PDB file of C-alpha atoms in Angstrom:
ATOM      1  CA  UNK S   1      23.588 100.409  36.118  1.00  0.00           C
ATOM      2  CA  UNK S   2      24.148  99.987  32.632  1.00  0.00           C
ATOM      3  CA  UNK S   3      26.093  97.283  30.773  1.00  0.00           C
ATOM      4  CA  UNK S   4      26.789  96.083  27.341  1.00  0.00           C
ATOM      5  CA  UNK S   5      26.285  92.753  25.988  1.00  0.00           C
ATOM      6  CA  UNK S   6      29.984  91.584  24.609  1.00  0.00           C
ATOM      7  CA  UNK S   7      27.975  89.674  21.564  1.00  0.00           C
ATOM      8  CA  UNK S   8      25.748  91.951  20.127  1.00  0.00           C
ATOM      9  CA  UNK S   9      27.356  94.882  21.489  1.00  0.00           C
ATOM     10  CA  UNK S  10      23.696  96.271  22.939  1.00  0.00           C
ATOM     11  CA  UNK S  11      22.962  98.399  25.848  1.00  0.00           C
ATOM     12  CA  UNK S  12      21.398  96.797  28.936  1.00  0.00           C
ATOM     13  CA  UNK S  13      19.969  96.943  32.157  1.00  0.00           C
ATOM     14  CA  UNK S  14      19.733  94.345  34.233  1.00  0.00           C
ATOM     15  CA  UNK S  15      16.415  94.383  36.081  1.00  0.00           C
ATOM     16  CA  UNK S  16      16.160  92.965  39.985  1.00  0.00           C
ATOM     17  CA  UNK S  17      14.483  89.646  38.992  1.00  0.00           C
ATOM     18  CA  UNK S  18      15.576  89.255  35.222  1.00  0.00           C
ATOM     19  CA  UNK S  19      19.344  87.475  35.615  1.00  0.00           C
ATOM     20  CA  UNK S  20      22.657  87.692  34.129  1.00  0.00           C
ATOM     21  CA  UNK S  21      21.731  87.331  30.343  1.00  0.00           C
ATOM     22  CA  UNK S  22      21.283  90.033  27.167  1.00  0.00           C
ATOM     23  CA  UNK S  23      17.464  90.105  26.348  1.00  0.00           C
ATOM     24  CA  UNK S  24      18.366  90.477  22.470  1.00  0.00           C
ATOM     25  CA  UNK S  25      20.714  87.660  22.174  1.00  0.00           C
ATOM     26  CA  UNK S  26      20.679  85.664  25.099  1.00  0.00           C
ATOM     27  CA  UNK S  27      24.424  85.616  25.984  1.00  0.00           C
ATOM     28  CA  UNK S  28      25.788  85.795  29.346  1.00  0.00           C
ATOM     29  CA  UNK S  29      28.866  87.948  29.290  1.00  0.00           C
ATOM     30  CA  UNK S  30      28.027  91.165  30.098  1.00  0.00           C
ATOM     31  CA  UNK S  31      30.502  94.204  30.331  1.00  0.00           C
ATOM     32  CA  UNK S  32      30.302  97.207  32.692  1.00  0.00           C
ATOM     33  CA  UNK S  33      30.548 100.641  31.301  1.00  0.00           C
ATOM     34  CA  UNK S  34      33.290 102.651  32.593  1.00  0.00           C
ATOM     35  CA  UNK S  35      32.388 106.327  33.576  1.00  0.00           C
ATOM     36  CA  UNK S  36      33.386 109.086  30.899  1.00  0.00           C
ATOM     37  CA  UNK S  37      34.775 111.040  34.414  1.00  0.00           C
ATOM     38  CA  UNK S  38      38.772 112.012  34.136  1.00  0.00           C
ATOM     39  CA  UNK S  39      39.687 111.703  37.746  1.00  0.00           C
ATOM     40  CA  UNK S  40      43.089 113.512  38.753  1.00  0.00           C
ATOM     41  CA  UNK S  41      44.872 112.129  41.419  1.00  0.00           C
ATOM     42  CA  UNK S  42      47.463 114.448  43.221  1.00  0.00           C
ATOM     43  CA  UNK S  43      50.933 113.584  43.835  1.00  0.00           C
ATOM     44  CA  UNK S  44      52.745 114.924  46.993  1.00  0.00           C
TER      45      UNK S  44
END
């Protein structure tokens, strides 16, 4: 799953054993990348 740091603005991937923190810059508040996808939804 990939995230971005909100600091540094990086790309990362949190491995099983690392933790919750950016390798580069060492801050903890990661953000989730939403998926590119366009999802329709259909209305009755």
């Amino acid at each position: 799953m990939s995230y971005k740091c909100s600091r540094c603005k990086r790309d990362v991937t949190l491995d099983e054993y690392g933790g919750v923190r950016c390798p580069y810059c060492g801050h903890r508040v990661l953000l989730k990348e939403r998926s590119r996808d366009v999802k329709e939804v259909e209305v009755k």
